[in-house]
Amino acid sequence: MSSRIVGGRLSSKWLIFCAFLVILMILHMPSWIDEIDPIALSATESSFLVPTHGGNLSDSKAMKKKYFVHTSKCRIPYIDPFSEGAMKLYSPRLFIPCSNESELVSAIYNPNLRRYVLHINQAVAHQLLNSTEKEFNCFYREIKHGKKADTYDMLNPSKYFSQGYVVPLHVEGMLLDCETAELPPITLQKDAYMFIQYREMPAAAKPTKHTPRKPSVIMYGIDTLSRINLRRTMPLVHEYLRGPGWYEMQGYNKVVGDNSFPNIFAILSGYSPEKAKEHICDTDKSGCLDEIPMIWKYFKNASYLTAYAEDESSSNTFSYLKPGFSKTPTDYYFRPFLRALEEETVNYHCPGCRMVYCMGRRLANSYVYDYCRQFMQRYVKERPIWGMFWSNHFSHDDYFMPSAMQHKVLGDLLDYERDGAFEDTIMIFFADHGVRYGTLLDLDEGYLEERLPMMFIYLPPWFREQYPEYSAALELNQHRLSSNFDLHNTLKHIIELGGTPDGPKLPKSFDCPTCQSLFYPIGESRTCSEAGIEEHWCTCEPYKTIGYLGWSNRIAPRVIERMNEYFVHKNLSHLCSNVSLHYIHKTEIKTGLDITWNGELPQLETAVYRTKFKVQQNSADFQATVVFNNITEVVELDVEKISRTNSYKEDSTCINDKIAKLYCICFSDLKS
Ligand SMILES: *[C@@H]1O[C@H](CO)[C@@H](O)[C@H](O)[C@H]1NC(C)=O
Ligand SMILES: *[C@@H]1O[C@H](CO)[C@@H](O)[C@H](O)[C@H]1NC(C)=O
Ligand SMILES: *[C@@H]1O[C@H](CO)[C@@H](O)[C@H](O)[C@H]1NC(C)=O
Ligand SMILES: *[C@@H]1O[C@H](CO)[C@@H](O)[C@H](O)[C@H]1NC(C)=O
Ligand SMILES: *[C@@H]1O[C@H](CO)[C@@H](O)[C@H](O)[C@H]1NC(C)=O
Ligand SMILES: *[C@@H]1O[C@H](CO)[C@@H](O)[C@H](O)[C@H]1NC(C)=O
Ligand SMILES: *[C@@H]1O[C@H](CO)[C@@H](O)[C@H](O)[C@H]1NC(C)=O
């Protein structure tokens, strides 16, 4: 009995002591958190998640909340990629090999000859022949650039080759075919190779001892991959990217538009398509893309060799509902070879995949990333290069498919490392945006998935040594708000580094005069508009869901009216159905960083709202960010900035306008 009383007293003392500790911890919150979690993306609590009554132990878990960015004007919360909600949706995808056979013919680069040599693997031949006796022959057909920049020619006839064949310098691509010598011949194996053939450096381009060393820049891109989904689907790749020399721009926020084109265009040109249309030319018009001062033109002028490669010709950044290039844009340009691969090899689509998964006996992306590898092997030790290598096919349609590709991508990085490429090259490992439609977007953190593409920058050791202030700035900027336009300026900065110190300064991002190179510290108080990021895409300021109050439901119908007016204005009324509200998924109000709303909404006449709703026509989903006046009921918004949050592929086949396609439900596609 007495011991129980003692016990009781003890535990109440303990309780008081614990409560005291908790209060202490709360009073000293910032330093306490830093101690617990030193890499913490810095962490005082933001008002929108933590209830203002303190002292509840179960809340202290929320207080350890981490951030990608935590500055005075911007708080981008860190999202647990393995959250319960996400894990309910996530299932890793199975890697499907394109072929189980070993390669019969290997193309091996001989650095002394500076030529590719074809090696026929006899053991594989015996296996495929089921015999060590039988004879076989190998032939190739050359793939050449066609007359137009985007086309190819296949040269006839097939050329016979034997062991140790030295590929002529003019051959940049080939399809090969080995077959038995009997009649009729049986095909043993078909394959395809694209070559980065060595080109001598013009004397004028040779560096003099007065010019600083020029770093090569390689951009390795994967379509549709947020930093959150990278961590979820490719944890091994993410682990690799945490290694020395790598910096993750955790505050990198896409600037505009739904899809790849405007976001990549911003990086490569410093313009939005609208501003380019005003000041240079209309990117929808044939020939315009040739006129745009793309970054590779500046690199070329600074005597860099340039390359561009992408897979999936119909969804290419510059060709999906865009005219593409009419002149070959870069020194090495992969697109004609891609067209040949798509036309001349057996294409395999994985189950449910729209894009081509295998071309011939290899993965679609392997041609692109192998082209990248050869480009670096050929040149990085000798002269500066710039290249962009981009894959759509495995990540664009199924946002969990990168899980199947993680060993492939990690393998690429390890290959580049083994080749020594990272001793010389700045690498940008990046995406254009995150998931744009589907169930992941229904999660509370869905808007972050969409807006926060992965962005990693690698600086080689010599560069870090030569420019310690730039690497220090890049390190700091990992947790500052940054954008595509900053990356554009960084590329220009790199070009300037290789020139004479008093050489001409290059024009910076046209669309964002307040943007800067990531090699300079970004201001602590930077806002989205200062980084060229539109309100609708800005992840800096939190939103709070408003319950189904009658008045908040007045916003979506106003947005829908504006969409219908848009169809009239764009002369699309005869093709696109007017839309009408089915139901509202959710309405949120922007809370601002400093407001502590204790459950109650303050009375504001105008505020920024985000509303996500479904229309009756084909159950299409949209999300709009608007300024709404609660008294006058006026909404301010630009219809072309509304997000479409489910697939529009089957809804807008009657029009080609890249933007209107997001909103138009064609009469011809209406489902009853
Ligand atoms: C502490 O917070 C939890 C979860 O919000 C709640 O269930 C619990 O009632 C709270 N306890 C106190 C003492 O406020
Ligand atoms: C490779 O082998 C696996 C397992 O035997 C088989 O399921 C798959 O279909 C094969 N793939 C090809 C392309 O032959
Ligand atoms: C070797 O054997 C496999 C399996 O029996 C057969 O499909 C293939 O056609 C044979 N190859 C040749 C060259 O006869
Ligand atoms: C490249 O150099 C040429 C010749 O000096 C010049 O006309 C052109 O404008 C330059 N291009 C860029 C993008 O700087
Ligand atoms: C569609 O909406 C526009 C704009 O509000 C309106 O002018 C037009 O009459 C509507 N059309 C139909 C068929 O309701
Ligand atoms: C729509 O059509 C009218 C009349 O044909 C024309 O004047 C107007 O420029 C067109 N508007 C657009 C956006 O194409
Ligand atoms: C909007 O107005 C309604 C009354 O019409 C009011 O209840 C509500 O709090 C207001 N909302 C805001 C955010 O001010």
Short mmCIF file of N, CA, C and O in Angstrom, two decimals, residues 158-263:
data_model
loop_
_atom_site.label_atom_id
_atom_site.label_comp_id
_atom_site.label_asym_id
_atom_site.label_seq_id
_atom_site.Cartn_x
_atom_site.Cartn_y
_atom_site.Cartn_z
N SER A 158 23.65 -3.34 -97.98
CA SER A 158 24.30 -3.73 -96.74
C SER A 158 25.77 -4.01 -97.01
O SER A 158 26.12 -4.54 -98.06
N LYS A 159 26.60 -3.65 -96.08
CA LYS A 159 28.03 -3.88 -96.22
C LYS A 159 28.44 -5.07 -95.35
O LYS A 159 28.05 -5.14 -94.19
N TYR A 160 29.19 -5.95 -95.95
CA TYR A 160 29.70 -7.09 -95.21
C TYR A 160 30.87 -6.63 -94.33
O TYR A 160 31.65 -5.77 -94.74
N PHE A 161 30.97 -7.15 -93.11
CA PHE A 161 32.17 -6.85 -92.33
C PHE A 161 32.63 -8.11 -91.59
O PHE A 161 31.85 -9.02 -91.35
N SER A 162 33.92 -8.11 -91.26
CA SER A 162 34.44 -9.28 -90.55
C SER A 162 35.10 -8.81 -89.25
O SER A 162 35.12 -7.62 -88.95
N GLN A 163 35.62 -9.80 -88.52
CA GLN A 163 36.24 -9.52 -87.22
C GLN A 163 37.24 -8.36 -87.30
O GLN A 163 38.08 -8.33 -88.19
N GLY A 164 37.14 -7.41 -86.38
CA GLY A 164 38.13 -6.33 -86.31
C GLY A 164 37.90 -5.22 -87.32
O GLY A 164 38.77 -4.40 -87.56
N TYR A 165 36.71 -5.16 -87.87
CA TYR A 165 36.40 -4.13 -88.88
C TYR A 165 36.51 -2.74 -88.28
O TYR A 165 35.94 -2.46 -87.22
N VAL A 166 37.25 -1.88 -88.95
CA VAL A 166 37.40 -0.50 -88.47
C VAL A 166 36.32 0.35 -89.12
O VAL A 166 36.27 0.48 -90.34
N VAL A 167 35.45 0.91 -88.30
CA VAL A 167 34.32 1.67 -88.82
C VAL A 167 34.83 2.97 -89.44
O VAL A 167 35.57 3.71 -88.79
N PRO A 168 34.44 3.25 -90.70
CA PRO A 168 34.90 4.50 -91.32
C PRO A 168 34.43 5.71 -90.52
O PRO A 168 33.37 5.68 -89.89
N LEU A 169 35.21 6.77 -90.56
CA LEU A 169 34.94 7.97 -89.76
C LEU A 169 33.61 8.63 -90.07
O LEU A 169 33.01 9.26 -89.21
N HIS A 170 33.15 8.47 -91.31
CA HIS A 170 31.90 9.16 -91.66
C HIS A 170 30.67 8.43 -91.15
O HIS A 170 29.57 8.97 -91.19
N VAL A 171 30.83 7.20 -90.65
CA VAL A 171 29.66 6.45 -90.20
C VAL A 171 29.31 6.85 -88.77
O VAL A 171 30.06 6.61 -87.84
N GLU A 172 28.13 7.48 -88.62
CA GLU A 172 27.72 7.93 -87.29
C GLU A 172 26.63 7.07 -86.68
O GLU A 172 26.26 7.25 -85.52
N GLY A 173 26.09 6.19 -87.51
CA GLY A 173 25.07 5.30 -86.99
C GLY A 173 24.94 4.09 -87.90
O GLY A 173 25.18 4.21 -89.10
N MET A 174 24.63 2.93 -87.34
CA MET A 174 24.46 1.75 -88.19
C MET A 174 23.48 0.78 -87.57
O MET A 174 23.30 0.70 -86.36
N LEU A 175 22.81 0.04 -88.46
CA LEU A 175 22.03 -1.11 -88.04
C LEU A 175 22.81 -2.32 -88.48
O LEU A 175 23.31 -2.35 -89.61
N LEU A 176 22.94 -3.32 -87.63
CA LEU A 176 23.66 -4.50 -88.07
C LEU A 176 22.84 -5.76 -87.93
O LEU A 176 21.87 -5.82 -87.18
N ASP A 177 23.26 -6.74 -88.67
CA ASP A 177 22.48 -7.94 -88.83
C ASP A 177 23.46 -9.08 -89.11
O ASP A 177 24.22 -9.01 -90.07
N CYS A 178 23.46 -10.10 -88.24
CA CYS A 178 24.30 -11.28 -88.52
C CYS A 178 23.37 -12.45 -88.81
O CYS A 178 22.36 -12.63 -88.14
N GLU A 179 23.72 -13.24 -89.82
CA GLU A 179 22.84 -14.34 -90.22
C GLU A 179 23.65 -15.55 -90.65
O GLU A 179 24.83 -15.43 -90.99
N THR A 180 23.00 -16.69 -90.64
CA THR A 180 23.69 -17.92 -91.04
C THR A 180 24.01 -17.87 -92.53
O THR A 180 23.35 -17.17 -93.29
N ALA A 181 25.03 -18.64 -92.92
CA ALA A 181 25.48 -18.61 -94.31
C ALA A 181 24.63 -19.51 -95.20
O ALA A 181 24.77 -19.50 -96.42
N GLU A 182 23.74 -20.27 -94.56
CA GLU A 182 22.92 -21.20 -95.38
C GLU A 182 21.82 -20.42 -96.11
O GLU A 182 21.62 -19.22 -95.87
N LEU A 183 21.11 -21.12 -96.99
CA LEU A 183 20.02 -20.49 -97.73
C LEU A 183 18.72 -21.22 -97.41
O LEU A 183 18.68 -22.45 -97.50
N PRO A 184 17.66 -20.53 -97.05
CA PRO A 184 17.68 -19.09 -96.77
C PRO A 184 18.35 -18.85 -95.41
O PRO A 184 18.30 -19.70 -94.53
N PRO A 185 18.97 -17.71 -95.27
CA PRO A 185 19.69 -17.43 -94.03
C PRO A 185 18.75 -17.26 -92.83
O PRO A 185 17.62 -16.82 -93.00
N ILE A 186 19.24 -17.63 -91.68
CA ILE A 186 18.49 -17.40 -90.43
C ILE A 186 19.20 -16.27 -89.68
O ILE A 186 20.42 -16.29 -89.54
N THR A 187 18.41 -15.29 -89.24
CA THR A 187 19.00 -14.17 -88.50
C THR A 187 19.49 -14.62 -87.13
O THR A 187 18.75 -15.28 -86.40
N LEU A 188 20.72 -14.30 -86.83
CA LEU A 188 21.25 -14.63 -85.50
C LEU A 188 20.97 -13.51 -84.52
O LEU A 188 20.53 -13.72 -83.40
N GLN A 189 21.26 -12.30 -84.94
CA GLN A 189 21.02 -11.15 -84.06
C GLN A 189 21.07 -9.88 -84.88
O GLN A 189 21.88 -9.75 -85.79
N LYS A 190 20.18 -8.93 -84.50
CA LYS A 190 20.22 -7.59 -85.09
C LYS A 190 20.60 -6.63 -83.98
O LYS A 190 20.27 -6.86 -82.81
N ASP A 191 21.25 -5.56 -84.34
CA ASP A 191 21.63 -4.58 -83.31
C ASP A 191 21.79 -3.22 -83.98
O ASP A 191 21.68 -3.11 -85.21
N ALA A 192 22.03 -2.20 -83.18
CA ALA A 192 22.18 -0.84 -83.71
C ALA A 192 23.22 -0.10 -82.89
O ALA A 192 23.27 -0.25 -81.67
N TYR A 193 24.05 0.67 -83.56
CA TYR A 193 25.02 1.51 -82.85
C TYR A 193 25.03 2.92 -83.40
O TYR A 193 24.93 3.13 -84.61
N MET A 194 25.14 3.90 -82.48
CA MET A 194 25.36 5.29 -82.88
C MET A 194 26.74 5.66 -82.34
O MET A 194 27.09 5.28 -81.22
N PHE A 195 27.50 6.37 -83.13
CA PHE A 195 28.87 6.67 -82.74
C PHE A 195 29.10 8.16 -82.57
O PHE A 195 28.60 8.97 -83.36
N ILE A 196 29.86 8.53 -81.56
CA ILE A 196 30.40 9.88 -81.49
C ILE A 196 31.79 9.77 -82.13
O ILE A 196 32.76 9.37 -81.49
N GLN A 197 31.83 10.07 -83.41
CA GLN A 197 33.12 9.98 -84.13
C GLN A 197 33.96 11.20 -83.77
O GLN A 197 33.46 12.32 -83.67
N TYR A 198 35.22 10.95 -83.62
CA TYR A 198 36.14 12.00 -83.19
C TYR A 198 36.29 13.08 -84.26
O TYR A 198 36.47 12.78 -85.44
N ARG A 199 36.20 14.31 -83.84
CA ARG A 199 36.46 15.43 -84.75
C ARG A 199 37.63 16.23 -84.21
O ARG A 199 37.65 16.59 -83.04
N GLU A 200 38.55 16.49 -85.10
CA GLU A 200 39.75 17.26 -84.75
C GLU A 200 39.34 18.66 -84.29
O GLU A 200 38.41 19.25 -84.84
N MET A 201 40.02 19.18 -83.30
CA MET A 201 39.71 20.53 -82.83
C MET A 201 40.36 21.55 -83.77
O MET A 201 41.53 21.45 -84.08
N PRO A 202 39.56 22.53 -84.24
CA PRO A 202 40.15 23.56 -85.10
C PRO A 202 41.22 24.33 -84.32
O PRO A 202 41.06 24.55 -83.11
N ALA A 203 42.28 24.71 -84.99
CA ALA A 203 43.41 25.37 -84.32
C ALA A 203 42.94 26.58 -83.51
O ALA A 203 43.41 26.83 -82.40
N ALA A 204 41.97 27.31 -84.06
CA ALA A 204 41.50 28.53 -83.40
C ALA A 204 40.88 28.24 -82.04
O ALA A 204 40.85 29.10 -81.16
N ALA A 205 40.38 27.01 -81.87
CA ALA A 205 39.69 26.68 -80.63
C ALA A 205 40.64 26.23 -79.53
O ALA A 205 40.25 26.11 -78.37
N LYS A 206 41.90 25.95 -79.92
CA LYS A 206 42.86 25.44 -78.93
C LYS A 206 43.07 26.49 -77.83
O LYS A 206 43.23 27.67 -78.12
N PRO A 207 43.01 26.03 -76.58
CA PRO A 207 43.15 27.00 -75.49
C PRO A 207 44.57 27.58 -75.48
O PRO A 207 45.54 26.90 -75.81
N THR A 208 44.67 28.83 -75.15
CA THR A 208 45.99 29.43 -74.96
C THR A 208 46.25 29.46 -73.47
O THR A 208 45.34 29.22 -72.68
N LYS A 209 47.48 29.78 -73.07
CA LYS A 209 47.73 29.74 -71.64
C LYS A 209 47.14 30.95 -70.92
O LYS A 209 47.13 31.01 -69.70
N HIS A 210 46.58 31.87 -71.68
CA HIS A 210 45.99 33.05 -71.05
C HIS A 210 44.52 32.85 -70.68
O HIS A 210 43.97 33.62 -69.91
N THR A 211 43.89 31.84 -71.28
CA THR A 211 42.47 31.66 -70.95
C THR A 211 42.32 30.60 -69.87
O THR A 211 43.04 29.60 -69.86
N PRO A 212 41.39 30.84 -68.95
CA PRO A 212 41.19 29.86 -67.89
C PRO A 212 40.62 28.56 -68.43
O PRO A 212 40.06 28.53 -69.53
N ARG A 213 40.79 27.49 -67.65
CA ARG A 213 40.25 26.18 -68.03
C ARG A 213 38.72 26.26 -68.16
O ARG A 213 38.06 26.85 -67.32
N LYS A 214 38.21 25.68 -69.22
CA LYS A 214 36.76 25.72 -69.43
C LYS A 214 36.14 24.41 -68.99
O LYS A 214 36.51 23.35 -69.51
N PRO A 215 35.20 24.46 -68.07
CA PRO A 215 34.58 23.20 -67.64
C PRO A 215 33.57 22.70 -68.66
O PRO A 215 32.80 23.48 -69.21
N SER A 216 33.58 21.41 -68.92
CA SER A 216 32.53 20.81 -69.73
C SER A 216 31.25 20.75 -68.91
O SER A 216 31.29 20.71 -67.67
N VAL A 217 30.12 20.78 -69.59
CA VAL A 217 28.83 20.72 -68.89
C VAL A 217 27.95 19.67 -69.56
O VAL A 217 27.72 19.72 -70.77
N ILE A 218 27.52 18.71 -68.76
CA ILE A 218 26.65 17.66 -69.28
C ILE A 218 25.34 17.69 -68.49
O ILE A 218 25.35 17.72 -67.26
N MET A 219 24.24 17.71 -69.22
CA MET A 219 22.93 17.75 -68.57
C MET A 219 22.24 16.41 -68.81
O MET A 219 21.92 16.07 -69.94
N TYR A 220 22.06 15.67 -67.72
CA TYR A 220 21.44 14.34 -67.78
C TYR A 220 20.03 14.50 -67.24
O TYR A 220 19.84 14.78 -66.06
N GLY A 221 19.04 14.35 -68.11
CA GLY A 221 17.67 14.66 -67.70
C GLY A 221 16.73 13.48 -67.78
O GLY A 221 16.84 12.62 -68.65
N ILE A 222 15.79 13.48 -66.84
CA ILE A 222 14.73 12.47 -66.82
C ILE A 222 13.41 13.22 -66.73
O ILE A 222 13.23 14.06 -65.84
N ASP A 223 12.51 12.94 -67.64
CA ASP A 223 11.23 13.64 -67.67
C ASP A 223 10.38 13.26 -66.45
O ASP A 223 10.39 12.12 -66.02
N THR A 224 9.66 14.25 -65.92
CA THR A 224 8.65 13.99 -64.88
C THR A 224 9.23 13.25 -63.66
O THR A 224 8.88 12.10 -63.40
N LEU A 225 10.10 13.89 -62.93
CA LEU A 225 10.61 13.25 -61.72
C LEU A 225 10.84 14.30 -60.65
O LEU A 225 11.76 15.13 -60.76
N SER A 226 9.99 14.29 -59.63
CA SER A 226 10.16 15.24 -58.53
C SER A 226 11.27 14.74 -57.62
O SER A 226 11.63 13.56 -57.66
N ARG A 227 11.80 15.64 -56.79
CA ARG A 227 12.84 15.21 -55.84
C ARG A 227 12.24 14.23 -54.85
O ARG A 227 12.94 13.40 -54.29
N ILE A 228 10.93 14.32 -54.64
CA ILE A 228 10.28 13.41 -53.70
C ILE A 228 10.18 12.02 -54.34
O ILE A 228 10.53 11.01 -53.73
N ASN A 229 9.74 11.99 -55.58
CA ASN A 229 9.59 10.71 -56.26
C ASN A 229 10.95 10.06 -56.60
O ASN A 229 11.06 8.84 -56.65
N LEU A 230 11.97 10.88 -56.78
CA LEU A 230 13.32 10.33 -56.95
C LEU A 230 13.71 9.55 -55.69
O LEU A 230 14.20 8.42 -55.76
N ARG A 231 13.49 10.17 -54.53
CA ARG A 231 13.85 9.51 -53.27
C ARG A 231 13.03 8.23 -53.08
O ARG A 231 13.49 7.26 -52.50
N ARG A 232 11.79 8.28 -53.57
CA ARG A 232 10.89 7.14 -53.38
C ARG A 232 11.24 5.99 -54.34
O ARG A 232 11.34 4.84 -53.93
N THR A 233 11.45 6.34 -55.61
CA THR A 233 11.58 5.28 -56.61
C THR A 233 13.02 4.90 -56.91
O THR A 233 13.28 3.82 -57.40
N MET A 234 13.97 5.82 -56.65
CA MET A 234 15.36 5.53 -56.98
C MET A 234 16.26 5.86 -55.79
O MET A 234 17.18 6.67 -55.91
N PRO A 235 16.01 5.23 -54.65
CA PRO A 235 16.80 5.59 -53.46
C PRO A 235 18.31 5.39 -53.66
O PRO A 235 19.11 6.14 -53.11
N LEU A 236 18.69 4.41 -54.45
CA LEU A 236 20.13 4.16 -54.65
C LEU A 236 20.76 5.29 -55.47
O LEU A 236 21.89 5.70 -55.22
N VAL A 237 20.01 5.78 -56.45
CA VAL A 237 20.51 6.89 -57.24
C VAL A 237 20.62 8.13 -56.35
O VAL A 237 21.61 8.85 -56.37
N HIS A 238 19.59 8.33 -55.52
CA HIS A 238 19.63 9.47 -54.61
C HIS A 238 20.83 9.39 -53.68
O HIS A 238 21.52 10.39 -53.44
N GLU A 239 21.11 8.20 -53.19
CA GLU A 239 22.26 8.00 -52.31
C GLU A 239 23.55 8.40 -53.05
O GLU A 239 24.41 9.09 -52.51
N TYR A 240 23.64 7.97 -54.30
CA TYR A 240 24.82 8.33 -55.10
C TYR A 240 24.95 9.85 -55.23
O TYR A 240 26.05 10.40 -55.14
N LEU A 241 23.82 10.49 -55.41
CA LEU A 241 23.82 11.94 -55.65
C LEU A 241 24.09 12.74 -54.37
O LEU A 241 24.13 13.96 -54.39
N ARG A 242 24.23 12.05 -53.26
CA ARG A 242 24.62 12.71 -52.02
C ARG A 242 26.13 12.70 -51.83
O ARG A 242 26.65 13.21 -50.85
N GLY A 243 26.82 12.10 -52.79
CA GLY A 243 28.27 11.95 -52.68
C GLY A 243 29.01 13.27 -52.84
O GLY A 243 28.40 14.31 -53.11
N PRO A 244 30.35 13.23 -52.68
CA PRO A 244 31.13 14.46 -52.73
C PRO A 244 31.03 15.16 -54.08
O PRO A 244 31.03 14.51 -55.13
N GLY A 245 30.91 16.47 -54.03
CA GLY A 245 30.87 17.25 -55.26
C GLY A 245 29.45 17.50 -55.76
O GLY A 245 29.23 18.33 -56.62
N TRP A 246 28.48 16.76 -55.20
CA TRP A 246 27.09 16.93 -55.65
C TRP A 246 26.36 17.91 -54.73
O TRP A 246 26.51 17.86 -53.52
N TYR A 247 25.58 18.76 -55.35
CA TYR A 247 24.77 19.72 -54.60
C TYR A 247 23.33 19.55 -55.05
O TYR A 247 23.07 19.47 -56.26
N GLU A 248 22.42 19.49 -54.11
CA GLU A 248 21.02 19.38 -54.50
C GLU A 248 20.32 20.71 -54.30
O GLU A 248 20.27 21.25 -53.19
N MET A 249 19.76 21.25 -55.35
CA MET A 249 19.01 22.49 -55.26
C MET A 249 17.62 22.16 -54.71
O MET A 249 16.69 21.88 -55.46
N GLN A 250 17.52 22.19 -53.40
CA GLN A 250 16.28 21.72 -52.77
C GLN A 250 15.17 22.76 -52.83
O GLN A 250 14.03 22.48 -52.51
N GLY A 251 15.54 23.96 -53.23
CA GLY A 251 14.52 25.00 -53.39
C GLY A 251 14.25 25.28 -54.85
O GLY A 251 13.75 26.35 -55.18
N TYR A 252 14.58 24.34 -55.71
CA TYR A 252 14.35 24.53 -57.15
C TYR A 252 12.88 24.28 -57.43
O TYR A 252 12.35 23.21 -57.15
N ASN A 253 12.23 25.29 -57.97
CA ASN A 253 10.77 25.26 -58.18
C ASN A 253 10.52 25.56 -59.64
O ASN A 253 11.00 26.55 -60.17
N LYS A 254 9.75 24.71 -60.31
CA LYS A 254 9.54 24.98 -61.74
C LYS A 254 8.85 26.33 -61.93
O LYS A 254 8.09 26.77 -61.07
N VAL A 255 9.13 26.98 -63.05
CA VAL A 255 8.66 28.36 -63.19
C VAL A 255 7.29 28.52 -63.81
O VAL A 255 6.52 29.37 -63.41
N VAL A 256 7.03 27.76 -64.85
CA VAL A 256 5.81 28.02 -65.59
C VAL A 256 5.15 26.73 -66.03
O VAL A 256 5.72 25.65 -65.88
N GLY A 257 3.98 26.91 -66.58
CA GLY A 257 3.34 25.92 -67.44
C GLY A 257 3.34 24.52 -66.90
O GLY A 257 4.10 24.16 -66.00
N ASP A 258 2.46 23.73 -67.46
CA ASP A 258 2.31 22.38 -67.01
C ASP A 258 3.46 21.50 -67.43
O ASP A 258 3.98 20.73 -66.66
N ASN A 259 3.82 21.58 -68.70
CA ASN A 259 4.63 20.48 -69.23
C ASN A 259 6.09 20.85 -69.46
O ASN A 259 6.58 21.89 -69.01
N SER A 260 6.79 19.97 -70.16
CA SER A 260 8.23 20.10 -70.29
C SER A 260 8.65 21.34 -71.05
O SER A 260 9.60 22.02 -70.65
N PHE A 261 7.97 21.60 -72.16
CA PHE A 261 8.51 22.61 -73.08
C PHE A 261 8.84 23.93 -72.40
O PHE A 261 9.98 24.38 -72.46
N PRO A 262 7.87 24.58 -71.74
CA PRO A 262 8.20 25.90 -71.19
C PRO A 262 9.29 25.84 -70.12
O PRO A 262 10.08 26.78 -69.98
N ASN A 263 9.34 24.75 -69.37
CA ASN A 263 10.33 24.66 -68.29
C ASN A 263 11.73 24.39 -68.82
O ASN A 263 12.71 24.94 -68.32
#
